[in-house]
Amino acid sequence: MDDDPRGSEDDWPIPPAWMWGCEGCVETYTVMKAIADEPPPRNGVDNGSNGSVPAQIRLAQHIVAEHLAHVPPYSDDCTRCADYQDRAALDRRLGQSAAMTEELGREHRARHLFAPRRIVHLM
């Protein structure tokens, strides 16, 4: 039995209440979930998101642009979170801009709010 309050690796988490109060979040989430709930392609290839990746990206970008205060911190148990932190630190050490890496990291962290753990690490 899985005692993790976030559910299993495959569960789509219930988005936080504040997302339901935003028309942009609701519209984009609804489209994303409709795509994600479609059956896998006939060729049997399941990319873990059933083609909802562009919608996930749009929702994450919307959350970062409109609800940045609600983006969760980096997760200690997510390898992709660690990757974004390490890459941003490396960019700074090399004297390069970390702005793009940090933006992608924010979008990734936003996906923790609405994507299953088995696919949130993909981007």
PDB file of C-alpha atoms in Angstrom:
ATOM      1  CA  MET A   1       0.000   0.000   0.000  1.00  0.00           C
ATOM      2  CA  ASP A   2       1.251   3.437  -0.910  1.00  0.00           C
ATOM      3  CA  ASP A   3       1.164   5.746   2.126  1.00  0.00           C
ATOM      4  CA  ASP A   4       2.492   8.739   0.196  1.00  0.00           C
ATOM      5  CA  PRO A   5      -0.085  11.573   0.466  1.00  0.00           C
ATOM      6  CA  ARG A   6       0.741  12.565  -3.117  1.00  0.00           C
ATOM      7  CA  GLY A   7      -0.632   9.228  -4.342  1.00  0.00           C
ATOM      8  CA  SER A   8       1.076   6.712  -6.555  1.00  0.00           C
ATOM      9  CA  GLU A   9       3.553   7.439  -9.323  1.00  0.00           C
ATOM     10  CA  ASP A  10       0.701   7.263 -11.849  1.00  0.00           C
ATOM     11  CA  ASP A  11      -1.881   9.427 -10.060  1.00  0.00           C
ATOM     12  CA  TRP A  12      -2.649  12.862 -11.400  1.00  0.00           C
ATOM     13  CA  PRO A  13      -2.622  15.036  -8.265  1.00  0.00           C
ATOM     14  CA  ILE A  14      -5.638  17.164  -7.485  1.00  0.00           C
ATOM     15  CA  PRO A  15      -4.545  20.709  -8.293  1.00  0.00           C
ATOM     16  CA  PRO A  16      -4.525  23.198  -5.432  1.00  0.00           C
ATOM     17  CA  ALA A  17      -7.687  25.218  -4.765  1.00  0.00           C
ATOM     18  CA  TRP A  18      -6.208  28.485  -6.033  1.00  0.00           C
ATOM     19  CA  MET A  19      -5.866  26.999  -9.543  1.00  0.00           C
ATOM     20  CA  TRP A  20      -9.647  26.466  -9.717  1.00  0.00           C
ATOM     21  CA  GLY A  21     -10.136  30.190  -9.161  1.00  0.00           C
ATOM     22  CA  CYS A  22      -8.171  31.110 -12.287  1.00  0.00           C
ATOM     23  CA  GLU A  23      -9.868  30.865 -15.669  1.00  0.00           C
ATOM     24  CA  GLY A  24      -6.529  30.401 -17.466  1.00  0.00           C
ATOM     25  CA  CYS A  25      -5.532  27.532 -15.178  1.00  0.00           C
ATOM     26  CA  VAL A  26      -8.912  25.825 -15.473  1.00  0.00           C
ATOM     27  CA  GLU A  27      -9.043  26.085 -19.268  1.00  0.00           C
ATOM     28  CA  THR A  28      -5.480  24.852 -19.805  1.00  0.00           C
ATOM     29  CA  TYR A  29      -5.772  22.108 -17.178  1.00  0.00           C
ATOM     30  CA  THR A  30      -9.042  20.871 -18.689  1.00  0.00           C
ATOM     31  CA  VAL A  31      -7.502  20.620 -22.165  1.00  0.00           C
ATOM     32  CA  MET A  32      -4.373  18.935 -20.789  1.00  0.00           C
ATOM     33  CA  LYS A  33      -6.343  16.337 -18.827  1.00  0.00           C
ATOM     34  CA  ALA A  34      -8.627  15.575 -21.777  1.00  0.00           C
ATOM     35  CA  ILE A  35      -5.566  14.832 -23.906  1.00  0.00           C
ATOM     36  CA  ALA A  36      -3.840  12.891 -21.125  1.00  0.00           C
ATOM     37  CA  ASP A  37      -6.924  10.754 -20.518  1.00  0.00           C
ATOM     38  CA  GLU A  38      -7.044   9.607 -24.150  1.00  0.00           C
ATOM     39  CA  PRO A  39      -5.965   6.007 -24.710  1.00  0.00           C
ATOM     40  CA  PRO A  40      -2.346   5.435 -25.759  1.00  0.00           C
ATOM     41  CA  PRO A  41      -1.612   5.479 -29.499  1.00  0.00           C
ATOM     42  CA  ARG A  42      -2.406   2.348 -31.483  1.00  0.00           C
ATOM     43  CA  ASN A  43       1.283   1.624 -31.940  1.00  0.00           C
ATOM     44  CA  GLY A  44       1.449   0.939 -28.211  1.00  0.00           C
ATOM     45  CA  VAL A  45       4.045   3.610 -27.539  1.00  0.00           C
ATOM     46  CA  ASP A  46       3.153   5.387 -24.317  1.00  0.00           C
ATOM     47  CA  ASN A  47       5.309   8.415 -23.660  1.00  0.00           C
ATOM     48  CA  GLY A  48       3.844   8.729 -20.180  1.00  0.00           C
ATOM     49  CA  SER A  49       1.703  11.699 -21.034  1.00  0.00           C
ATOM     50  CA  ASN A  50      -0.382  10.549 -24.023  1.00  0.00           C
ATOM     51  CA  GLY A  51       0.556  13.661 -25.969  1.00  0.00           C
ATOM     52  CA  SER A  52      -0.333  16.166 -23.259  1.00  0.00           C
ATOM     53  CA  VAL A  53       3.219  17.537 -23.037  1.00  0.00           C
ATOM     54  CA  PRO A  54       2.533  20.793 -24.955  1.00  0.00           C
ATOM     55  CA  ALA A  55      -0.510  21.441 -22.746  1.00  0.00           C
ATOM     56  CA  GLN A  56       1.548  20.696 -19.632  1.00  0.00           C
ATOM     57  CA  ILE A  57       4.156  23.198 -20.798  1.00  0.00           C
ATOM     58  CA  ARG A  58       1.498  25.856 -21.440  1.00  0.00           C
ATOM     59  CA  LEU A  59      -0.034  25.314 -17.994  1.00  0.00           C
ATOM     60  CA  ALA A  60       3.370  25.431 -16.278  1.00  0.00           C
ATOM     61  CA  GLN A  61       4.283  28.629 -18.164  1.00  0.00           C
ATOM     62  CA  HIS A  62       0.944  30.183 -17.198  1.00  0.00           C
ATOM     63  CA  ILE A  63       1.460  29.284 -13.531  1.00  0.00           C
ATOM     64  CA  VAL A  64       4.970  30.760 -13.533  1.00  0.00           C
ATOM     65  CA  ALA A  65       3.803  33.937 -15.298  1.00  0.00           C
ATOM     66  CA  GLU A  66       0.607  34.502 -13.322  1.00  0.00           C
ATOM     67  CA  HIS A  67       1.020  32.638 -10.028  1.00  0.00           C
ATOM     68  CA  LEU A  68       4.755  32.619  -9.277  1.00  0.00           C
ATOM     69  CA  ALA A  69       4.158  32.883  -5.522  1.00  0.00           C
ATOM     70  CA  HIS A  70       2.418  29.479  -5.664  1.00  0.00           C
ATOM     71  CA  VAL A  71       5.240  27.633  -7.451  1.00  0.00           C
ATOM     72  CA  PRO A  72       6.579  25.084  -4.968  1.00  0.00           C
ATOM     73  CA  PRO A  73      10.234  24.997  -3.942  1.00  0.00           C
ATOM     74  CA  TYR A  74      12.611  22.443  -5.384  1.00  0.00           C
ATOM     75  CA  SER A  75      11.728  18.945  -4.194  1.00  0.00           C
ATOM     76  CA  ASP A  76      14.375  17.022  -2.273  1.00  0.00           C
ATOM     77  CA  ASP A  77      13.252  13.723  -3.807  1.00  0.00           C
ATOM     78  CA  CYS A  78      13.132  14.798  -7.470  1.00  0.00           C
ATOM     79  CA  THR A  79      16.204  14.233  -9.607  1.00  0.00           C
ATOM     80  CA  ARG A  80      15.080  16.819 -12.190  1.00  0.00           C
ATOM     81  CA  CYS A  81      14.805  19.480  -9.459  1.00  0.00           C
ATOM     82  CA  ALA A  82      18.385  18.670  -8.464  1.00  0.00           C
ATOM     83  CA  ASP A  83      19.456  18.861 -12.120  1.00  0.00           C
ATOM     84  CA  TYR A  84      18.012  22.365 -12.507  1.00  0.00           C
ATOM     85  CA  GLN A  85      19.644  23.540  -9.287  1.00  0.00           C
ATOM     86  CA  ASP A  86      23.013  22.080 -10.283  1.00  0.00           C
ATOM     87  CA  ARG A  87      22.852  23.519 -13.815  1.00  0.00           C
ATOM     88  CA  ALA A  88      21.954  27.008 -12.576  1.00  0.00           C
ATOM     89  CA  ALA A  89      24.820  26.884 -10.073  1.00  0.00           C
ATOM     90  CA  LEU A  90      27.207  25.754 -12.816  1.00  0.00           C
ATOM     91  CA  ASP A  91      26.027  28.537 -15.140  1.00  0.00           C
ATOM     92  CA  ARG A  92      26.732  31.102 -12.402  1.00  0.00           C
ATOM     93  CA  ARG A  93      30.163  29.606 -11.611  1.00  0.00           C
ATOM     94  CA  LEU A  94      31.062  29.821 -15.305  1.00  0.00           C
ATOM     95  CA  GLY A  95      29.928  33.437 -15.433  1.00  0.00           C
ATOM     96  CA  GLN A  96      27.014  32.578 -17.716  1.00  0.00           C
ATOM     97  CA  SER A  97      23.438  33.666 -17.353  1.00  0.00           C
ATOM     98  CA  ALA A  98      21.355  31.187 -15.384  1.00  0.00           C
ATOM     99  CA  ALA A  99      18.096  32.931 -16.354  1.00  0.00           C
ATOM    100  CA  MET A 100      16.895  30.297 -18.825  1.00  0.00           C
ATOM    101  CA  THR A 101      17.808  27.396 -16.543  1.00  0.00           C
ATOM    102  CA  GLU A 102      16.056  29.076 -13.626  1.00  0.00           C
ATOM    103  CA  GLU A 103      12.935  29.707 -15.752  1.00  0.00           C
ATOM    104  CA  LEU A 104      12.851  26.075 -16.871  1.00  0.00           C
ATOM    105  CA  GLY A 105      13.316  25.058 -13.243  1.00  0.00           C
ATOM    106  CA  ARG A 106      10.312  27.175 -12.214  1.00  0.00           C
ATOM    107  CA  GLU A 107       8.218  25.587 -14.973  1.00  0.00           C
ATOM    108  CA  HIS A 108       9.330  22.138 -13.866  1.00  0.00           C
ATOM    109  CA  ARG A 109       8.432  22.909 -10.244  1.00  0.00           C
ATOM    110  CA  ALA A 110       5.011  24.161 -11.369  1.00  0.00           C
ATOM    111  CA  ARG A 111       4.405  20.742 -12.974  1.00  0.00           C
ATOM    112  CA  HIS A 112       4.725  19.184  -9.516  1.00  0.00           C
ATOM    113  CA  LEU A 113       1.349  20.809  -8.811  1.00  0.00           C
ATOM    114  CA  PHE A 114      -0.573  18.936 -11.499  1.00  0.00           C
ATOM    115  CA  ALA A 115       1.447  16.134 -13.160  1.00  0.00           C
ATOM    116  CA  PRO A 116       2.019  12.561 -11.957  1.00  0.00           C
ATOM    117  CA  ARG A 117       5.384  11.846 -10.382  1.00  0.00           C
ATOM    118  CA  ARG A 118       6.216   9.284 -13.083  1.00  0.00           C
ATOM    119  CA  ILE A 119       6.217  12.000 -15.753  1.00  0.00           C
ATOM    120  CA  VAL A 120       6.973  15.253 -13.909  1.00  0.00           C
ATOM    121  CA  HIS A 121      10.703  14.466 -14.068  1.00  0.00           C
ATOM    122  CA  LEU A 122      10.640  14.240 -17.880  1.00  0.00           C
ATOM    123  CA  MET A 123      10.832  18.032 -18.280  1.00  0.00           C
TER     124      MET A 123
END
